[in-house]
XYZ file of C-alpha atoms in Angstrom:
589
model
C 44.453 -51.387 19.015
C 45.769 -49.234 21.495
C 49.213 -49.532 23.085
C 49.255 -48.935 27.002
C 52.393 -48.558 29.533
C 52.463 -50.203 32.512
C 53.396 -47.402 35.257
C 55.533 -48.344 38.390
C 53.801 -49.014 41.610
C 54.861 -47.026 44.668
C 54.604 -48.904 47.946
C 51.497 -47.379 49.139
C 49.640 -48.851 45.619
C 49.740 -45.427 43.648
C 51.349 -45.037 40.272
C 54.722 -43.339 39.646
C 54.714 -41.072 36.340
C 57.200 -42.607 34.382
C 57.548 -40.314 31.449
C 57.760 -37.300 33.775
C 60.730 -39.087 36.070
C 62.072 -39.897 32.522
C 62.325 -36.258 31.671
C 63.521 -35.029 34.589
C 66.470 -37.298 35.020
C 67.482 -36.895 31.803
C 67.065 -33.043 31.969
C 69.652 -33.700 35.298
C 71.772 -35.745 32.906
C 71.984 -33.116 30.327
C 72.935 -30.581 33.116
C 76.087 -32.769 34.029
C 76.753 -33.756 30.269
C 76.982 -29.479 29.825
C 79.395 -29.638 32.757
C 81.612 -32.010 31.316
C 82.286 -30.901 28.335
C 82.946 -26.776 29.481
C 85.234 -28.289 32.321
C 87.072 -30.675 29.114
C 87.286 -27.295 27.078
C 88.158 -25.176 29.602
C 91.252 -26.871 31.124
C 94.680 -26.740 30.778
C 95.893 -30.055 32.277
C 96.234 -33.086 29.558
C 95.023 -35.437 32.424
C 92.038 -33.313 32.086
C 91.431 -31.907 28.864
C 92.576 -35.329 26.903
C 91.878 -37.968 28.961
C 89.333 -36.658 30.701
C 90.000 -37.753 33.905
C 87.776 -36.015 35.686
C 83.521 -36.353 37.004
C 80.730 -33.873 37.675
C 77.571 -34.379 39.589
C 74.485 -32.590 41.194
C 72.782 -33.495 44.531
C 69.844 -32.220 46.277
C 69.603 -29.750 48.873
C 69.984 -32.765 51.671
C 73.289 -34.057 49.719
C 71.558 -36.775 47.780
C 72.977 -37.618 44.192
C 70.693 -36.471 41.654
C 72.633 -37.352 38.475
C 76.566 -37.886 37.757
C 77.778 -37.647 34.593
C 79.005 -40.789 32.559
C 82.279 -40.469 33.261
C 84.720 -42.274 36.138
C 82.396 -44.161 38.199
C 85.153 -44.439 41.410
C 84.949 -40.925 41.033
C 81.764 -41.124 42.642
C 83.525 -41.953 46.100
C 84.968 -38.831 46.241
C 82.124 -36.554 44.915
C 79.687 -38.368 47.846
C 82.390 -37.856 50.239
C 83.036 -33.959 49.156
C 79.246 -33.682 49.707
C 78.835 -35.409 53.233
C 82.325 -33.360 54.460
C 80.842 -30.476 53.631
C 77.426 -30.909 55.357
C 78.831 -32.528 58.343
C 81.384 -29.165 58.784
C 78.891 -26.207 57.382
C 75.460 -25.572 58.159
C 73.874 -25.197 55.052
C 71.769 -21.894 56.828
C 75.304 -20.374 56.875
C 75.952 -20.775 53.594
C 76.039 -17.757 50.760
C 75.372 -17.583 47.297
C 78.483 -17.643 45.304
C 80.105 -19.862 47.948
C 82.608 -22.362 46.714
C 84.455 -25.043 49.044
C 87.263 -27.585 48.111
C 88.647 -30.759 49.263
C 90.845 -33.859 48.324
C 92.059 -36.055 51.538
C 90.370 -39.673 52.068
C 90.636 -39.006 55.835
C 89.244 -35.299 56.241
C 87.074 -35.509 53.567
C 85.662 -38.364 52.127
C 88.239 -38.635 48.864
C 89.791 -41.574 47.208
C 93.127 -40.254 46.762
C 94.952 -36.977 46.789
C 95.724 -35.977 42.870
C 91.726 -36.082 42.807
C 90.243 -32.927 44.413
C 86.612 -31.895 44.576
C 84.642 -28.498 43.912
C 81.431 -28.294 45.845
C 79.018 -25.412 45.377
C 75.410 -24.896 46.634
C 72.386 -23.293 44.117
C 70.342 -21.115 45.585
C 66.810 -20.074 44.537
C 65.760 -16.915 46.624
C 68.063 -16.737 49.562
C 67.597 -20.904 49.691
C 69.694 -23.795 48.869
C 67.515 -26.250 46.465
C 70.923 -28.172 45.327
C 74.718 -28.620 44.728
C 76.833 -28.416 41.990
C 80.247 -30.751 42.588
C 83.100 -31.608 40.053
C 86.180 -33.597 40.278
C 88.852 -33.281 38.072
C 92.545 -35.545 38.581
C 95.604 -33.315 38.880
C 98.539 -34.076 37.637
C 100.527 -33.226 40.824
C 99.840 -32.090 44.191
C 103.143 -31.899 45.846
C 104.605 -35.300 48.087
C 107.620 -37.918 47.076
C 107.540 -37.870 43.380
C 106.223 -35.985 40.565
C 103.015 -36.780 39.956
C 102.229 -37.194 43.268
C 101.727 -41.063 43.487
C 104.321 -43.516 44.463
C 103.253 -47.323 44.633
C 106.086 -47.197 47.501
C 104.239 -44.188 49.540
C 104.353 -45.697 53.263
C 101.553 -42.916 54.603
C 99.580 -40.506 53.071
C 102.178 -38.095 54.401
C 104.382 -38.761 51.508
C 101.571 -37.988 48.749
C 101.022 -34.698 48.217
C 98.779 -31.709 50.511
C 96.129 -32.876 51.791
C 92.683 -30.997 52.307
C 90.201 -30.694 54.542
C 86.902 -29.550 53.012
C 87.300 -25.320 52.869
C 86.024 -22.903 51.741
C 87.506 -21.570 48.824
C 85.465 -19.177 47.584
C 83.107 -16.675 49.172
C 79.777 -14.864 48.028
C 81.641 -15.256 44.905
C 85.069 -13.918 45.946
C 87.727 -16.772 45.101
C 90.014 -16.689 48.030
C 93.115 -16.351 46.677
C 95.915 -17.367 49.413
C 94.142 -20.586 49.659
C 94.607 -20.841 46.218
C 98.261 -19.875 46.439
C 98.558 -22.256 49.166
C 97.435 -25.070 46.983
C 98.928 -24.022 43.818
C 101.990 -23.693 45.175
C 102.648 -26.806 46.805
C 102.684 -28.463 43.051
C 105.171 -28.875 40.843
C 103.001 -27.530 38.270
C 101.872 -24.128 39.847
C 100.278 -22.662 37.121
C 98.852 -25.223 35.400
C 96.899 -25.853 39.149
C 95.919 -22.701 39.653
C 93.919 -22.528 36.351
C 91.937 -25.740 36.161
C 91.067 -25.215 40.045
C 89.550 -21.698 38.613
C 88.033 -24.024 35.839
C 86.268 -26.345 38.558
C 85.003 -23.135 40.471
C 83.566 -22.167 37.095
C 82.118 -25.176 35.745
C 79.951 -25.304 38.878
C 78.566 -21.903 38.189
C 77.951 -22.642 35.321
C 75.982 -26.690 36.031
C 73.796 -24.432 39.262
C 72.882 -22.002 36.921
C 71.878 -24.435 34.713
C 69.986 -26.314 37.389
C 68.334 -23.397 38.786
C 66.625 -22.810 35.450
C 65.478 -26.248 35.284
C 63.998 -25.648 39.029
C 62.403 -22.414 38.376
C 61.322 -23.490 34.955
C 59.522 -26.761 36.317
C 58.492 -24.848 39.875
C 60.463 -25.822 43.110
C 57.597 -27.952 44.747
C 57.443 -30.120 41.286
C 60.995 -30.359 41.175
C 61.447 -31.818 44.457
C 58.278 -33.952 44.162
C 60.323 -35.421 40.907
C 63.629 -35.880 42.920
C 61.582 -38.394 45.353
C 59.923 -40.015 42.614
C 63.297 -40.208 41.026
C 65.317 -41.761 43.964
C 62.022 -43.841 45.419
C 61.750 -45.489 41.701
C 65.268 -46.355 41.352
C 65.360 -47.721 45.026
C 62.421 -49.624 44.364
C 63.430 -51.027 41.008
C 66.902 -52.104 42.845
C 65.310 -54.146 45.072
C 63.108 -55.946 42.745
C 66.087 -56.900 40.856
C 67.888 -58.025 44.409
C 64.714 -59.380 45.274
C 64.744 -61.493 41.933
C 68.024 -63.990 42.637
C 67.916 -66.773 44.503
C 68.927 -66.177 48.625
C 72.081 -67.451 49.385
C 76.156 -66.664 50.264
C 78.514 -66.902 47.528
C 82.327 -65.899 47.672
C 85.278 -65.125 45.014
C 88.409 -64.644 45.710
C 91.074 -62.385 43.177
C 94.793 -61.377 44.064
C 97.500 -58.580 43.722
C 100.987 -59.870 43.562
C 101.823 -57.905 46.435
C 101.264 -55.076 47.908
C 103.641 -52.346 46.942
C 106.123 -53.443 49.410
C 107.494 -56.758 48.472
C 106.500 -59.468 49.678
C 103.301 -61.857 49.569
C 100.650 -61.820 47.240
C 97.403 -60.113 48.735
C 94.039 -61.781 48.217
C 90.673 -59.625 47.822
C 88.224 -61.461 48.767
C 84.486 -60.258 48.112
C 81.294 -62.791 49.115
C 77.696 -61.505 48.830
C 74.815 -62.415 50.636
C 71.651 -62.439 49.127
C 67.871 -62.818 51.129
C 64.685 -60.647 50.268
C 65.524 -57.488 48.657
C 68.623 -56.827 49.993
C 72.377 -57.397 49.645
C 75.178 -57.320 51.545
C 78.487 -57.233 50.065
C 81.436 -58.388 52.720
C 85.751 -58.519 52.079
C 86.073 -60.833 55.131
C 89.288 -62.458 54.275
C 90.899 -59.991 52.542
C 94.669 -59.105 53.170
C 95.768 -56.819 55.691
C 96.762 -53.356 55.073
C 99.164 -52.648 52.492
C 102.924 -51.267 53.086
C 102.252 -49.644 49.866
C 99.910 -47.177 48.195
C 97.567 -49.504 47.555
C 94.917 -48.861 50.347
C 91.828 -48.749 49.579
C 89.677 -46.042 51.592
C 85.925 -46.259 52.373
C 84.486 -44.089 49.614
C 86.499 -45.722 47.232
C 84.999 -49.255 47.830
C 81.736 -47.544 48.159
C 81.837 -46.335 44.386
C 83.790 -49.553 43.851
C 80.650 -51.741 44.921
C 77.778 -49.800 43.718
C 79.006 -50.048 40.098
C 79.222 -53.537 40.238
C 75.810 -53.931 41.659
C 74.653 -51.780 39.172
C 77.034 -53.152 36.031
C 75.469 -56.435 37.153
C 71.939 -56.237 38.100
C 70.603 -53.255 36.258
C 73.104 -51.686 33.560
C 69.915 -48.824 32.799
C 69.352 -48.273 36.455
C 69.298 -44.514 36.967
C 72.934 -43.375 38.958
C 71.604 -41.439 41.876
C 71.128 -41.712 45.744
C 68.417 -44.680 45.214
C 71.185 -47.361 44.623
C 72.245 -47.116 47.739
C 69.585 -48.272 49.979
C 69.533 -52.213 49.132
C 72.933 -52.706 49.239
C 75.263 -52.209 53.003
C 79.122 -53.429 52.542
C 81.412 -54.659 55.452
C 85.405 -54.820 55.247
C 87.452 -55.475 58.194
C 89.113 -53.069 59.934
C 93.099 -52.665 59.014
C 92.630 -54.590 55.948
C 93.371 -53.445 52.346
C 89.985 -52.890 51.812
C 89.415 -50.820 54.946
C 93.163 -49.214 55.601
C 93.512 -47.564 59.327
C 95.003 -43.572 59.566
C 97.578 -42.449 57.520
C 98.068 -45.409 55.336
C 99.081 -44.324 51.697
C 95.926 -44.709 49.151
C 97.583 -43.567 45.976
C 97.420 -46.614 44.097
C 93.974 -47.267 45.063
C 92.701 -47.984 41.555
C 94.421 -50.826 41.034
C 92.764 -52.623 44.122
C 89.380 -51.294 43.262
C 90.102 -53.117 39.735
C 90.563 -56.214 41.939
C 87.983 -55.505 44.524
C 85.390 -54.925 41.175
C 86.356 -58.630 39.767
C 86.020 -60.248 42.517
C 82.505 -59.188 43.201
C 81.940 -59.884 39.562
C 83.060 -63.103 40.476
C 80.987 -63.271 43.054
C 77.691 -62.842 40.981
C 78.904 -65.771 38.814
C 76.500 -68.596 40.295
C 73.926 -66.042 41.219
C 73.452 -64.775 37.102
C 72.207 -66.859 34.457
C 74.850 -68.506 32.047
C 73.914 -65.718 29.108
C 74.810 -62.678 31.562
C 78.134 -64.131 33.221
C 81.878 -63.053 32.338
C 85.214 -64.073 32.748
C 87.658 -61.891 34.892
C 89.098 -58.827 33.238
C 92.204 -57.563 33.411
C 91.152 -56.245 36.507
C 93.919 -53.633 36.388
C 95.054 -50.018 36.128
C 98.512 -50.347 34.710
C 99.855 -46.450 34.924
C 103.126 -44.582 34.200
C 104.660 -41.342 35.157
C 107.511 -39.449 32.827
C 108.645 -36.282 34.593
C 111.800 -33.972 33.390
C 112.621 -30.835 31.833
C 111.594 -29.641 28.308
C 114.368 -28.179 26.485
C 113.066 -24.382 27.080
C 113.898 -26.133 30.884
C 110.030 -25.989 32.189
C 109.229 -28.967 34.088
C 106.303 -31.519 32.963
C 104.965 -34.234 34.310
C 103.124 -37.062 31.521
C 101.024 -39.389 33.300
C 99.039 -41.864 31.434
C 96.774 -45.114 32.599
C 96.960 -48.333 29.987
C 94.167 -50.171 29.401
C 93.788 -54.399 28.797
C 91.673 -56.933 27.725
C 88.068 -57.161 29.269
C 86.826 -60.537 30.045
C 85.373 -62.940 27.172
C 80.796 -63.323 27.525
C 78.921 -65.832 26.949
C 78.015 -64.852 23.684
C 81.145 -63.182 22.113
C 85.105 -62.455 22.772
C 86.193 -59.979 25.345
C 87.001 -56.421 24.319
C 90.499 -55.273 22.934
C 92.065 -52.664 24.783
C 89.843 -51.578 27.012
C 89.184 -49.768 30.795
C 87.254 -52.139 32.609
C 85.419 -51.250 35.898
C 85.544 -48.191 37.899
C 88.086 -46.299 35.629
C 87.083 -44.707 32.221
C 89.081 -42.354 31.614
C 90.787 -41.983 27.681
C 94.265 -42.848 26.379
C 96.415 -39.567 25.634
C 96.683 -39.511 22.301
C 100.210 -39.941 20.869
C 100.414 -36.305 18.957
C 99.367 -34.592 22.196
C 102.269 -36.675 24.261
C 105.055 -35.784 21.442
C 103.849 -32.253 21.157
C 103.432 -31.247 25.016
C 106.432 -33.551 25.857
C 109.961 -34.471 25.196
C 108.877 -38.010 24.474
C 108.428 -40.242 21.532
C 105.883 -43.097 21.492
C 107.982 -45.824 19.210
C 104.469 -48.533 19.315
C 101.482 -48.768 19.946
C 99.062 -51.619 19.525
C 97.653 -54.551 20.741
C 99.582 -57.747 22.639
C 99.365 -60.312 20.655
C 98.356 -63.523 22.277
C 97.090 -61.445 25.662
C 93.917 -62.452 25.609
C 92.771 -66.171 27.172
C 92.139 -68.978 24.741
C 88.336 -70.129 24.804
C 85.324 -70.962 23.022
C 85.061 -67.361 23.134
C 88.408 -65.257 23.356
C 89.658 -62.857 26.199
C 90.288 -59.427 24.653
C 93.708 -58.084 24.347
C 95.880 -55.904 26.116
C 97.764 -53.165 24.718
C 101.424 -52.810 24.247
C 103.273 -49.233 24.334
C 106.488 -48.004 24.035
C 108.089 -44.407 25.060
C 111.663 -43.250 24.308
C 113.286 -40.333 26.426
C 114.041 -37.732 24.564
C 115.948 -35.593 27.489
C 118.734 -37.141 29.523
C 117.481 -36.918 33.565
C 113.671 -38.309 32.387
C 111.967 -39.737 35.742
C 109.856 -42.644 35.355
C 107.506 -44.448 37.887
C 105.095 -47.057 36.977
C 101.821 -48.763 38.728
C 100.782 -51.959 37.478
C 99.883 -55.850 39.028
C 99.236 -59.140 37.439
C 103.078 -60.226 36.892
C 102.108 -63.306 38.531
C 98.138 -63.772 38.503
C 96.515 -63.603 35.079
C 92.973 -62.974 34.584
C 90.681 -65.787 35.363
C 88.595 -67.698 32.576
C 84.925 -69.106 33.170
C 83.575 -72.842 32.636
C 86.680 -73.665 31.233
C 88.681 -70.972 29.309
C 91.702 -70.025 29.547
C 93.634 -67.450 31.813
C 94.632 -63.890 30.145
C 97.992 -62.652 29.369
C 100.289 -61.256 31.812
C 102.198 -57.703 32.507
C 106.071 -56.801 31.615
C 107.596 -53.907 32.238
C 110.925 -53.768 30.221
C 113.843 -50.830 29.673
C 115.201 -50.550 26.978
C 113.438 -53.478 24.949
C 115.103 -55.042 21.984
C 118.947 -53.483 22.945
C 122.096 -55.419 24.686
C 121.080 -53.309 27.998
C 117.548 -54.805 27.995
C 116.381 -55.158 31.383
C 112.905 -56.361 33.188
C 111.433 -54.034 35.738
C 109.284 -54.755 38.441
C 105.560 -54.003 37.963
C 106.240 -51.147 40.589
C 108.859 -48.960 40.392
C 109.582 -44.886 41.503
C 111.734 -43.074 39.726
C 113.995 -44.497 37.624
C 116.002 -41.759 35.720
C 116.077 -42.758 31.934
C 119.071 -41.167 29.524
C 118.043 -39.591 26.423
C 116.992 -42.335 23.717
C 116.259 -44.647 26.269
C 112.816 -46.593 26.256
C 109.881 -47.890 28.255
C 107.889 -50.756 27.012
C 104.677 -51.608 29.013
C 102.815 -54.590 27.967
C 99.181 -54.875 29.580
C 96.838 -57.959 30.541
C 94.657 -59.579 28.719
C 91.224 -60.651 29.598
C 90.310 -64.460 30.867
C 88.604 -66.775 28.260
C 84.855 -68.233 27.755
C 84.459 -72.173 28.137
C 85.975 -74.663 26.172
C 88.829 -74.336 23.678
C 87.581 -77.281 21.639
C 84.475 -75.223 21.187
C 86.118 -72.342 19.569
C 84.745 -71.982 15.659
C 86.995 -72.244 12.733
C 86.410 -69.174 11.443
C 87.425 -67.534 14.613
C 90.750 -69.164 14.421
C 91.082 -68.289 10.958
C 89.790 -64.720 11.915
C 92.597 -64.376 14.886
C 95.247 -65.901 12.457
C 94.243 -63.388 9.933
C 94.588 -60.380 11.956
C 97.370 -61.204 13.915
C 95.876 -61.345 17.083
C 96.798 -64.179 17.619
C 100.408 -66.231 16.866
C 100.337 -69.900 14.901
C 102.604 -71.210 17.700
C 99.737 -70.177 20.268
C 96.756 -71.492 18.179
C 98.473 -74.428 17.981
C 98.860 -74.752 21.353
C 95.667 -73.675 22.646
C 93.432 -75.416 19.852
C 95.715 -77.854 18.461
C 97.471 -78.039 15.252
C 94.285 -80.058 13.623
C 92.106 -77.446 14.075
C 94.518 -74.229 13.241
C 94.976 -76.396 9.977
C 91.191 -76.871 9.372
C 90.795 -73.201 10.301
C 93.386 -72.131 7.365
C 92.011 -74.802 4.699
C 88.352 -73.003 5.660
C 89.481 -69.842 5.461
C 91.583 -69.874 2.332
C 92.349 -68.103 -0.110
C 91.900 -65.555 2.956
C 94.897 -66.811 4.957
C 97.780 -66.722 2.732
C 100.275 -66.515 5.609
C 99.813 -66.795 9.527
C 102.667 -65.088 11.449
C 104.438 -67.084 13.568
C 105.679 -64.804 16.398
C 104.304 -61.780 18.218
C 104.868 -58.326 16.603
């Protein structure tokens, strides 16, 4: 018997070749994949190098994504907008081989926010451009307020660091080195800047040369008959799956506690609406503009909302230029979602988080039972220690936290965990002790974080620093003091965020989830204690052995079993499970 695949259909009736677009993208994929890892081994910057907080990406010759690597996915906001600046302000016929041009600003140039700036750099194939090379890497400062550059109390993007326009910052292969003064310069961490922007330049070389091969290789008139097959397949296949659900308007709404500047909580509100094969994704009702850095700009809920569509509808779907055709997205004007000139957008991450849950939640009566899950943590909880070492060079030690993701249908939500649009790794505890006068005293899960259910919410993590210099500055970014995550069809809501100085001492004292510098002694601590995710339907429906399993592991507390399943069942659990459980703790580590 012989085994046969089904090609795709274009729309005129004619077959796609789906092994060849297979090849292809993946060759593109490879090509980014390359980039990554020279740009993680190349650069100097732990927010870099460690966590690898940065993206790479190539487009076509018309600044269409090809392939970006698998890395930050709101990163993709600012390598789209990097690409349109620079085709809306150069001509590409003016352009040179060995050209290079830079950018950062979410008003001048399409970015997110200003600690993230973009490398742009076309490929040429005999005197022509056929593509671009673009890489984004975080920095850990870029000049403004406070060291690191974001401050969930930033009023206007004034405050956050230098912002730039897309130019040009190298030429016919020259880098131009004032500019690179200029913006070295204006960090606290000169050096350290000036090297992983040289880094970026590089990696680009080295991701067109790479592509140009791949071009010449295949022969320019296949390779751009593959890049429409490419983006007209995964249009195509996008709007099948839109075209799939049933038509219809459904709305979910998820909340910050404030804004960054006091006061009221802010709801995000996300509804879809769903007809044919297209989507529209709307924040009509959302709050108004924050005070604080919270702002989201466009780009950012652009890369916000095409990963949930594609998270959602089509996890496999290739990540190019073809996603974006079914889906358009509205936000009114002046609202959090949609910020008016110069609002701060430093903290934009954490709204993202939001914005992403509540178009998850969105999808909930639109996706079968089996594919449905409860809210996330829906957060980017994020601190900042800045000081001296003792040799008296300055450092700044950023880090972002993750939580609990949301419990599924079918098993318990992750344990500490990104969720959504960030991705990024922890810094590992011998790199912070060796680079910086700090000493991580814990690290581990929070017990109890995660929402009670049939199926659990994962945990969030719990971390504590000590000072080990007097003057230490810390700032922290984080939400969900007052909103925990949300459960589904009847499970339970996740865990919540403290903030505490000094933990366990007679000068213990609760901070606010936002806070700019606060100068720490030496030997005093931080202790940052993350959300968990929501739970999946009932309690009741929880299994024995699950109980017996949390009990076991100390995930979970007796007292909170108890509570959540009832003492019956935690004692059925333990008779089950014995001789396993000898002894359930009784209070969180």
């Amino acid at each position: 018997m012989t085994n046969t695949v089904q090609q795709p259909i274009r729309e005129d009736g004619s077959h796609y070749d789906a092994i060849a677009m297979e090849v292809f993208s993946n060759r593109m994929l490879s090509i980014t994949e390359s980039m990554a890892i020279h740009m993680m081994r190349s650069s100097f910057a732990a927010q870099i190098k460690e966590r690898r907080d940065f993206s790479v990406g190539i487009f076509d010759a018309s600044g269409r994504l090809l392939s970006q690597g698998t890395h930050i996915p709101i990163h993709l906001g600012s390598l789209l907008g990097g690409m349109e600046a620079l085709l809306e302000r150069y001509r590409v016929a003016d352009l040179v081989e060995g050209d290079a041009f830079i950018c950062n600003d979410p008003y001048l140039a399409g970015g997110t926010h200003l600690p993230d700036i973009s490398v742009v750099t076309p490929i040429f194939i005999e005197g022509k451009v056929v593509a671009f090379a673009a890489n984004i890497g975080h920095h850990t400062d870029v000049g403004g307020s406070v060291p690191g550059s974001i401050s969930p109390e930033s009023r206007s993007i004034f405050e956050e660091g230098l912002r730039i326009p897309i130019m040009r910052i190298s030429r016919a292969g020259v880098v131009d080195e004032d500019l690179l003064n200029l913006i070295s310069q204006n960090s606290r961490l000169t050096k350290e800047r000036r090297l992983d922007l040289k880094v970026q330049i590089a990696v680009n070389i080295r991701g067109g040369n790479e592509t140009r091969a791949l071009f010449l290789r295949m022969g320019i008139d296949r390779a751009q008959a593959a890049i429409e097959d490419v983006l007209s397949y995964t249009a195509a296949r996008l709007r099948r799956r839109v075209a799939a659900l049933p038509a219809g308007k459904h709305s979910f709404t998820t909340w910050l506690d404030d804004d960054g500047g006091g006061g009221a909580a802010v709801p995000i509100v996300a509804s879809i609406t769903l007809g044919g094969d297209t989507l529209h994704i709307d924040f009509e009702g959302t709050g108004p503009q924050a005070k604080g850095a919270f702002n989201v700009p466009r780009n950012a809920l652009r890369a916000t909302v095409y990963y949930c569509v594609k998270a959602l509808l089509d996890p496999d779907l290739m990540a190019n230029s073809g996603m974006f055709t079914a889906v358009t997205i509205s936000a009114p004007r002046g609202s959090i979602a949609n910020p008016d000139f110069p609002a701060a957008c430093g903290v934009r991450s954490n709204t993202c988080q939001k914005i992403a849950g509540a178009v998850f939640g969105a999808f909930r009566e639109v996706l079968p039972i089996d594919r449905r899950i409860a809210s996330s943590c829906d957060l980017l909880p994020s601190f900042s220690f800045s000081g001296s070492r003792p040799d008296g060079s300055f450092y700044v030690c950023q880090e972002t936290i993750g939580g609990g993701s949301g419990a599924r249908f079918d098993s318990d939500g992750m344990d500490a965990v990104h969720v959504h649009v960030t991705n990024s790794l922890n810094l590992p505890t011998e790199v912070m002790e060796n680079e910086f006068p700090l000493l991580c005293e814990e690290y581990g899960l929070a017990v109890d974080s995660g929402g009670a259910g049939r199926h659990r919410g994962g945990l969030g993590i719990v971390r504590q620093v000590r000072a080990l210099q007097d003057g230490t500055i810390f700032s922290a970014r984080s939400d969900a003091y007052i909103h925990g995550a949300e459960g589904i069809n009847g499970g339970g809501t996740g865990g919540l965020t403290s903030l505490i100085r000094n933990a366990g001492r007679k000068d213990e004292e609760e901070l606010p989830s936002k806070v700019a510098h606060v100068e720490l002694k030496a030997g005093e601590s931080i202790r940052v204690h993350t959300p968990g995710g929501g739970g999946f339907g009932s309690c009741g429906d929880r299994p024995l052995e699950k109980i017996a399993r949390d009990l076991r592991n100390g995930t979970v507390t007796r007292s909170a079993a108890e509570r959540d399943y009832g003492a019956d069942r935690v004692q059925a659990a333990l008779r089950a499970s014995a001789p396993s459980v000898m002894k359930a703790p009784n209070a969180a580590a």
